[in-house]
Each structure stands twice: as structure tokens, then as C-alpha cells.
Short mmCIF file of C-alpha atoms in Angstrom, two decimals:
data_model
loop_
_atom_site.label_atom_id
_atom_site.label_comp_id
_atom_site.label_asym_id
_atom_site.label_seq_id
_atom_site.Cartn_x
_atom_site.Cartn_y
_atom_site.Cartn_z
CA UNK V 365 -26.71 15.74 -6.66
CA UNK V 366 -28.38 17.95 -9.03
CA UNK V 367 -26.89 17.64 -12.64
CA UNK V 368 -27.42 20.27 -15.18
CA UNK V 369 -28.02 17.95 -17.67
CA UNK V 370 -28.68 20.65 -21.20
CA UNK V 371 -26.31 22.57 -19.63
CA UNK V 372 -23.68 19.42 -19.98
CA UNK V 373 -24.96 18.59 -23.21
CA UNK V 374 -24.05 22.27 -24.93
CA UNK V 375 -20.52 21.18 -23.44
CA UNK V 376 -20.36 18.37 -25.50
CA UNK V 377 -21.50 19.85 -28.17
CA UNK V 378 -18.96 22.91 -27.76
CA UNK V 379 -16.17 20.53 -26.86
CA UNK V 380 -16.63 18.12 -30.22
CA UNK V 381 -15.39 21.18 -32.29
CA UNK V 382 -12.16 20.73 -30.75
CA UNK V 383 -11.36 17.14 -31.51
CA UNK V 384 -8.45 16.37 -33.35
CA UNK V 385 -9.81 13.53 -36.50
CA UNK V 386 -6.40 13.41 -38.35
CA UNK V 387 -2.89 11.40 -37.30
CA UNK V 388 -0.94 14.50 -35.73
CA UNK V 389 1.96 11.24 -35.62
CA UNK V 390 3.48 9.41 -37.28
CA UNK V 391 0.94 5.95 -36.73
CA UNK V 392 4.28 3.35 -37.50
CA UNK V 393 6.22 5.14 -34.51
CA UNK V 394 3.62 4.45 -31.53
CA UNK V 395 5.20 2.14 -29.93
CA UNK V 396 3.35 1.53 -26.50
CA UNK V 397 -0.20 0.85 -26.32
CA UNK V 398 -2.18 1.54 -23.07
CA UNK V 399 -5.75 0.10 -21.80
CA UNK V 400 -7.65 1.71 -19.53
CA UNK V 401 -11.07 0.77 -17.83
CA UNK V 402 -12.96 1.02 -14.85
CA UNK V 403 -14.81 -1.57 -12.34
CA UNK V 404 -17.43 -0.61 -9.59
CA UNK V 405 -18.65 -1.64 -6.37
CA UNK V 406 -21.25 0.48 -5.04
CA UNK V 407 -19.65 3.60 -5.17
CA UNK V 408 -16.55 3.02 -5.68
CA UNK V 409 -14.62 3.16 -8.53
CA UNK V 410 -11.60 1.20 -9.24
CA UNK V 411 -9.48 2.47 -12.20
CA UNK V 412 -6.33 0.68 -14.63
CA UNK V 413 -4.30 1.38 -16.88
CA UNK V 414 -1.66 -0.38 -18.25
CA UNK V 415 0.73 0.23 -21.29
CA UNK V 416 1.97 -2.43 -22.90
CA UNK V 417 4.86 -2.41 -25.77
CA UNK V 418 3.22 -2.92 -29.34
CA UNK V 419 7.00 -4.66 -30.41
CA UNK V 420 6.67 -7.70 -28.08
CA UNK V 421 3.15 -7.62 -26.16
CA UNK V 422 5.60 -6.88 -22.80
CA UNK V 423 3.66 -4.84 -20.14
CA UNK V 424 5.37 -1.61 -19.37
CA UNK V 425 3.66 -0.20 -16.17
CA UNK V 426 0.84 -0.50 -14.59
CA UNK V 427 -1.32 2.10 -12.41
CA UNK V 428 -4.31 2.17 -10.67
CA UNK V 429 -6.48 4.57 -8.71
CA UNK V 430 -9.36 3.69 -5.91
CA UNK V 431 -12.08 6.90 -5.62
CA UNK V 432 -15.66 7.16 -4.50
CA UNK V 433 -17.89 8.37 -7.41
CA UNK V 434 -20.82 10.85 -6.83
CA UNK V 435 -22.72 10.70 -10.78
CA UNK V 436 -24.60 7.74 -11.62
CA UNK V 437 -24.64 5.95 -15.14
CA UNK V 438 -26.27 8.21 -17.33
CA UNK V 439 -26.41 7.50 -21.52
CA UNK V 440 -24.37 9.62 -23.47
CA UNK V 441 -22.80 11.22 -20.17
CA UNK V 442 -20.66 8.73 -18.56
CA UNK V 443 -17.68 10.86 -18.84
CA UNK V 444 -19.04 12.47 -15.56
CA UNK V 445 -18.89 9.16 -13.74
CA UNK V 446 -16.13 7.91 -15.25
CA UNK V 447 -13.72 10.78 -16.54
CA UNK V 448 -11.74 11.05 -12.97
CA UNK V 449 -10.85 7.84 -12.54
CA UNK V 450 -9.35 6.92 -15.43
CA UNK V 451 -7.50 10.08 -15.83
CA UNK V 452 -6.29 9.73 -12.17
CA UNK V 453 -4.86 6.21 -13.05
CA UNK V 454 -3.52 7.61 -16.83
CA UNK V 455 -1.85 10.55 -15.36
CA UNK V 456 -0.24 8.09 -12.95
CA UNK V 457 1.23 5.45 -15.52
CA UNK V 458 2.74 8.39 -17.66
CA UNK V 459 4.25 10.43 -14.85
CA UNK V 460 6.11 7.30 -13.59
CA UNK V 461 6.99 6.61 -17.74
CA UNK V 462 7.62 9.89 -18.63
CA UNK V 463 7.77 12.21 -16.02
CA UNK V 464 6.14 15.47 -15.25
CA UNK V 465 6.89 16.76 -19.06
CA UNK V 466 5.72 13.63 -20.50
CA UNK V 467 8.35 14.37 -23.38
CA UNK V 468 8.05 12.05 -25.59
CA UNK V 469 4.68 10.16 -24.84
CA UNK V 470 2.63 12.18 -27.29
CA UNK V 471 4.82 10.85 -30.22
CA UNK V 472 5.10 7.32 -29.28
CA UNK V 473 1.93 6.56 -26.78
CA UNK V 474 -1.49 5.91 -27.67
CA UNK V 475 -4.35 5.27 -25.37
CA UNK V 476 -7.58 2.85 -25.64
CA UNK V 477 -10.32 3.62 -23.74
CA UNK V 478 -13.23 1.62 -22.33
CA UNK V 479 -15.95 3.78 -24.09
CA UNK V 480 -16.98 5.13 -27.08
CA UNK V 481 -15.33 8.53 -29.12
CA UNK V 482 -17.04 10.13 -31.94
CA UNK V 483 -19.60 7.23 -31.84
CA UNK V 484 -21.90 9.48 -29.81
CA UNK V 485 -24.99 11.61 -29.91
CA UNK V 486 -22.98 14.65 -29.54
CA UNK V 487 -20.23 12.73 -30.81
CA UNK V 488 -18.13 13.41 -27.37
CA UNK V 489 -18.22 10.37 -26.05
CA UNK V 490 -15.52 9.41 -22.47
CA UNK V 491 -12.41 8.83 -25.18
CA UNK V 492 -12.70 12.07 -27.10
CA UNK V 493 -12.54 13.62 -23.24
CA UNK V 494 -9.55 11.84 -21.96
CA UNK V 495 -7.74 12.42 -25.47
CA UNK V 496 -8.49 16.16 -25.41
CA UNK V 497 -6.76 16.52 -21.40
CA UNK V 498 -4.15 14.66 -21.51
CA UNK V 499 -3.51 15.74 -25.37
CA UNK V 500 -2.18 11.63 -26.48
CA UNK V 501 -3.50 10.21 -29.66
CA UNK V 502 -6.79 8.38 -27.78
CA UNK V 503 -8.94 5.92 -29.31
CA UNK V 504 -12.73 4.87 -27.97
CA UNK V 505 -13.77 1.05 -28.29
CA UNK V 506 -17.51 0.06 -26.58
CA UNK V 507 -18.71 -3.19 -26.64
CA UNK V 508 -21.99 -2.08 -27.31
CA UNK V 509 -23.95 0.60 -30.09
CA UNK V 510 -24.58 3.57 -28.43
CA UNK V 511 -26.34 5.26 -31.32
CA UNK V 512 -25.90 5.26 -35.41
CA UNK V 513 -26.21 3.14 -38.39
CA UNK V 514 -23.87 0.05 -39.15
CA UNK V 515 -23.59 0.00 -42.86
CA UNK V 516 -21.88 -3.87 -43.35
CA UNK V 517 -19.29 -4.84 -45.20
CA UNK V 518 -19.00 -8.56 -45.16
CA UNK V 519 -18.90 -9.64 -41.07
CA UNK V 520 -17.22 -5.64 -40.14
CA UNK V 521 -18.46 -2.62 -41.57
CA UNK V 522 -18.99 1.41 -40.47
CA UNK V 523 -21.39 3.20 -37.76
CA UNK V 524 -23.16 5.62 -39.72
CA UNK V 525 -24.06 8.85 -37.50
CA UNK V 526 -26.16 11.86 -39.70
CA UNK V 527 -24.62 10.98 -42.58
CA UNK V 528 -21.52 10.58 -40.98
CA UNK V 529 -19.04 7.50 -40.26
CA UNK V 530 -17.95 7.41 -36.73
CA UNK V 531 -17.19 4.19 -36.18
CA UNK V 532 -15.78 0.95 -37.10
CA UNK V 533 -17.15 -2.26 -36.45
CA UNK V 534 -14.70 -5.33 -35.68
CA UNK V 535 -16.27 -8.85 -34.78
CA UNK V 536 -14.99 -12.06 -34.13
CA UNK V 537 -16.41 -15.25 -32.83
CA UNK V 538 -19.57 -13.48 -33.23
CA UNK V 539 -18.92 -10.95 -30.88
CA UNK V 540 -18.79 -7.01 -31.99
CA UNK V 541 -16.32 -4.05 -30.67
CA UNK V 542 -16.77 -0.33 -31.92
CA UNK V 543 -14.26 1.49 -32.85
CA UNK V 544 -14.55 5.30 -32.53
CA UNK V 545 -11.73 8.19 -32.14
CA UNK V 546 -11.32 10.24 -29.53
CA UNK V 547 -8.46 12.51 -30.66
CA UNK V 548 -5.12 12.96 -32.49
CA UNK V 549 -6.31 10.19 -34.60
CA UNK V 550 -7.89 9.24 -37.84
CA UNK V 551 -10.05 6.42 -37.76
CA UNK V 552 -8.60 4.40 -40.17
CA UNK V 553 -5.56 4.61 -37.69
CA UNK V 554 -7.58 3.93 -34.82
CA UNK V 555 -8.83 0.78 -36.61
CA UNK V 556 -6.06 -0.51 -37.60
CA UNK V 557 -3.99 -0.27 -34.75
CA UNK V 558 -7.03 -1.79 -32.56
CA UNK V 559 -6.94 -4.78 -35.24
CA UNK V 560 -3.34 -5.07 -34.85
CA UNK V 561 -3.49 -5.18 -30.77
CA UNK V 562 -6.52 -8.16 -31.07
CA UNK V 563 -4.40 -10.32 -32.87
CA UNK V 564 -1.38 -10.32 -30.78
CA UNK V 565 -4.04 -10.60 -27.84
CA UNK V 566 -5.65 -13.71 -29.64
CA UNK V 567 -2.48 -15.37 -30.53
CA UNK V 568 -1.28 -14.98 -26.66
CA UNK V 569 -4.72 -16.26 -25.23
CA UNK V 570 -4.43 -20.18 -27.65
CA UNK V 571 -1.02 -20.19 -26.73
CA UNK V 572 1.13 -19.80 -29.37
CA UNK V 573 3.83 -17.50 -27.66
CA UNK V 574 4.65 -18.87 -24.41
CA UNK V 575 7.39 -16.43 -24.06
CA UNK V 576 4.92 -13.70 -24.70
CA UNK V 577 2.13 -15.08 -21.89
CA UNK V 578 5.14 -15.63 -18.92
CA UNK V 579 6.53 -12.16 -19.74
CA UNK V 580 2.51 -10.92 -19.08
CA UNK V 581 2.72 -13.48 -15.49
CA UNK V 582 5.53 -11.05 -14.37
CA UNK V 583 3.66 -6.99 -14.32
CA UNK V 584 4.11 -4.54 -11.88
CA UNK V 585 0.56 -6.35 -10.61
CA UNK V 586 0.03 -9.81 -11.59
CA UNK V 587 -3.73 -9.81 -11.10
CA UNK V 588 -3.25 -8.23 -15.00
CA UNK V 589 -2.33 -11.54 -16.49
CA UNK V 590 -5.24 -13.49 -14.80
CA UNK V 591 -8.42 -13.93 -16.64
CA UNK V 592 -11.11 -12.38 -15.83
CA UNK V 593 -14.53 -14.38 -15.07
CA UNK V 594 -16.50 -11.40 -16.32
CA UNK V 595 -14.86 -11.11 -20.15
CA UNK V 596 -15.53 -13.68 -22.39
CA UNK V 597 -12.51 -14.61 -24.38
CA UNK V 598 -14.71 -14.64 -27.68
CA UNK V 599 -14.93 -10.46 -27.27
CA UNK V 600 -12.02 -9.26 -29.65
CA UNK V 601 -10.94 -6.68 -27.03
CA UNK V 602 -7.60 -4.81 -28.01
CA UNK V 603 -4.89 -7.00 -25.47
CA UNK V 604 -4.02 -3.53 -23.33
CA UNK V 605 -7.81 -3.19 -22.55
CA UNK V 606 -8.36 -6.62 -21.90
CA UNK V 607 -5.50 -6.22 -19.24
CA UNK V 608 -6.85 -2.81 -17.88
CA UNK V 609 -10.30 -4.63 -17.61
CA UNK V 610 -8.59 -7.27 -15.39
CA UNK V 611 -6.60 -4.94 -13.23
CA UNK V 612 -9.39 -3.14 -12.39
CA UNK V 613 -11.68 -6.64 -11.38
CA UNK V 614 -8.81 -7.32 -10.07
CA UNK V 615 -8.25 -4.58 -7.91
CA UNK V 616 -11.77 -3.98 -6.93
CA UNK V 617 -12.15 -8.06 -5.97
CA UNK V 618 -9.32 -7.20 -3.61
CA UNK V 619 -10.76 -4.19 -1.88
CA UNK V 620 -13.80 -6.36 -0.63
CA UNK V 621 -11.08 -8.56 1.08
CA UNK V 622 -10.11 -5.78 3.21
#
């Protein structure tokens, strides 16, 4: 498959004008939190999602989607390879949530994806996509630096892009996320609420709220509430992404049963 790569790149480029870098809603009233990430094997993509209630850590739904993917991994591009099947699996979870109007999900939904935002080249990275089609407050977290300048403060501190801040950086245990938005959001919201999600997700993983880790044994899927052998606990992923990664091991581990 021949990909137009410039030609995709002007897109970008176009399509960063129209990203949203201010709360549009009120941050206190999102209430439900969703993850959503995708596994592979060969080429086949196996998508999660999975919203989980801010209040009391309780997953709300669950969704998945299984599709065959045509683009390989390119830098700076992966929302061609991976832009279908997470919106396949998001559009899923909120039509079962909220119906076909989705009234009410843009004011009290926000969604965390897999990927970076902003903290790109062309600073339109796979969350600023999702955010702008399915027009929800979206935030982009990658595990690893993509491009930029971290300017530290202390063990955190900011991606620096052209002069720019585009990201956040959160570590724990020695291990770094980035934080990035990808629309309907300022980044000191997107931050914040990513900080917020980590510590309920630490506080579950030693223990301390048994009621909190059965409620996560008893999903719509339970493979969600398993750990994963492929995420190392020290990462300080956000708990609905940490989930979605799951789900979608998960659910690719039990394709290759079949």
C-alpha cells in the first residue's frame, strides 16, 4: 500500500489548527474516565476501551473491537494504523452508555488515549485525532518522548516543543508517562486529572481498597482486572488505560486460542 506520506503530513498540519487547548467543561464535573489502547498480532488489531467512574474506581462498560490493519508503524503517523480501532471500540462503549446522541457524554466523559496529543512533530499526534471525531474532552499519554525538550522541575517537569510546552512529564518509581492534550482540554487539566487517575490506580494495585479491587474482578470482561505480564506495575499509567491495555492483551491472547 502506497502512502502519501507529505501529503498526510499537510493534514496534520491543517488539522492541528483545529484543536481545542482550553477546558470547554467544567473539569470537577467529568465524572467517568475511559482508557483506550490497542494490542497486535500480525495484522490484527485488537482494540479496548473501558470507562471507569472517577467517584469510586468502578468499571462502567467495557468494549472491544477485532480488525485487520493494512498501515504499518510509522513515527509521527500512527494514527493511520491505529485511528480505526480505537474509535471502533470508543464509539461502541458510548453508544451502549449514551446512546446514538451521546447526550450527555461530552459534559461528563473524558477519554485517555494510548499515544501522544500535542506532543508531536506536527503536534497531531493519535489523541488530538480521536478527540477531534468523536468531539469528548481527549487526553494523549505515551510512555515514551516522541520529540521536544523536557525542561525539569524536580523528578516531573514540561516537554518543550519550538518554544512551546506540549507536554507534561509524570514519573514514578523511575518510570516516565507524557502527558499531552488532544482536545477540549487544557493541559493543566489533562495533568491533573491523569495524576488524579494514577493514584487511585496505585492505591488499588498495594491493596489498600479491597472493595475497590473485587468491584474491578466483576467487569463486563474480567480479563480487565488481570494483570498484564507485559506492563510493569512501576509505569504510573492512568488506572482506565492500564485496564484498556489489559483488555486488549487480553483479548488478543484469546484470539490465538481459537
Amino acid at each position: 500500500m502506497m502512502l502519501q506520506t507529505e501529503t498526510i503530513k499537510r493534514y496534520q498540519s491543517r488539522m492541528a489548527c483545529k484543536v481545542v487547548v482550553c477546558d470547554v467543561v467544567d473539569v470537577k464535573s467529568i465524572r467517568y474516565a475511559v482508557g483506550v489502547d490497542v494490542a497486535y498480532k500480525g495484522d490484527m488489531a485488537f482494540a479496548a476501551a473501558v470507562m471507569v467512574d472517577r467517584l469510586d474506581g468502578k468499571i462502567v462498560y467495557e468494549s472491544n473491537s477485532i480488525s485487520r490493519v493494512y498501515i504499518p508503524y510509522i513515527p509521527g503517523l500512527l494514527f493511520l494504523r491505529e485511528g480505526a480501532p480505537m474509535l471502533s471500540a470508543l464509539r461502541s462503549l458510548i453508544e451502549h452508555v449514551y446512546g446514538r446522541s451521546c447526550t450527555g457524554c461530552r459534559d461528563e466523559c473524558i477519554v485517555i488515549v494510548d499515544g501522544n496529543g500535542m506532543l508531536h512533530p506536527r503536534l497531531f499526534g493519535l489523541a488530538c485525532y480521536i478527540g477531534i471525531l468523536i468531539d469528548i474532552p481527549t487526553v494523549g499519554v505515551s510512555k515514551s518522548l516522541l520529540c521536544g525538550t523536557i525542561i525539569s522541575k524536580s523528578s516531573d517537569g514540561s516537554v518543550i516543543l519550538n518554544g512551546r510546552e506540549v507536554a507534561r512529564v509524570v514519573e514514578y518509581n523511575g518510570k516516565r508517562i507524557y502527558v499531552s492534550i488532544g482536545h477540549k482540554i487544557s493541559l493543566d487539566s489533562a495533568e491533573s486529572i491523569v495524576r488524579s487517575l494514577i493514584s487511585y490506580g496505585e492505591e488499588v494495585g498495594a491493596g489498600v481498597s479491597a472493595r475497590a479491587r473485587a468491584r474491578k474482578s466483576k467487569p463486563i470482561s474480567s480479563s480487565s482486572s488481570s494483570s498484564s505480564p507485559s506492563s510493569s506495575p512501576s509505569i504510573p499509567l492512568p488506572e482506565p488505560l492500564r485496564l484498556a491495555h489489559n483488555a486488549a492483551n487480553a483479548l488478543r491472547r484469546s484470539q490465538a486460542l481459537h
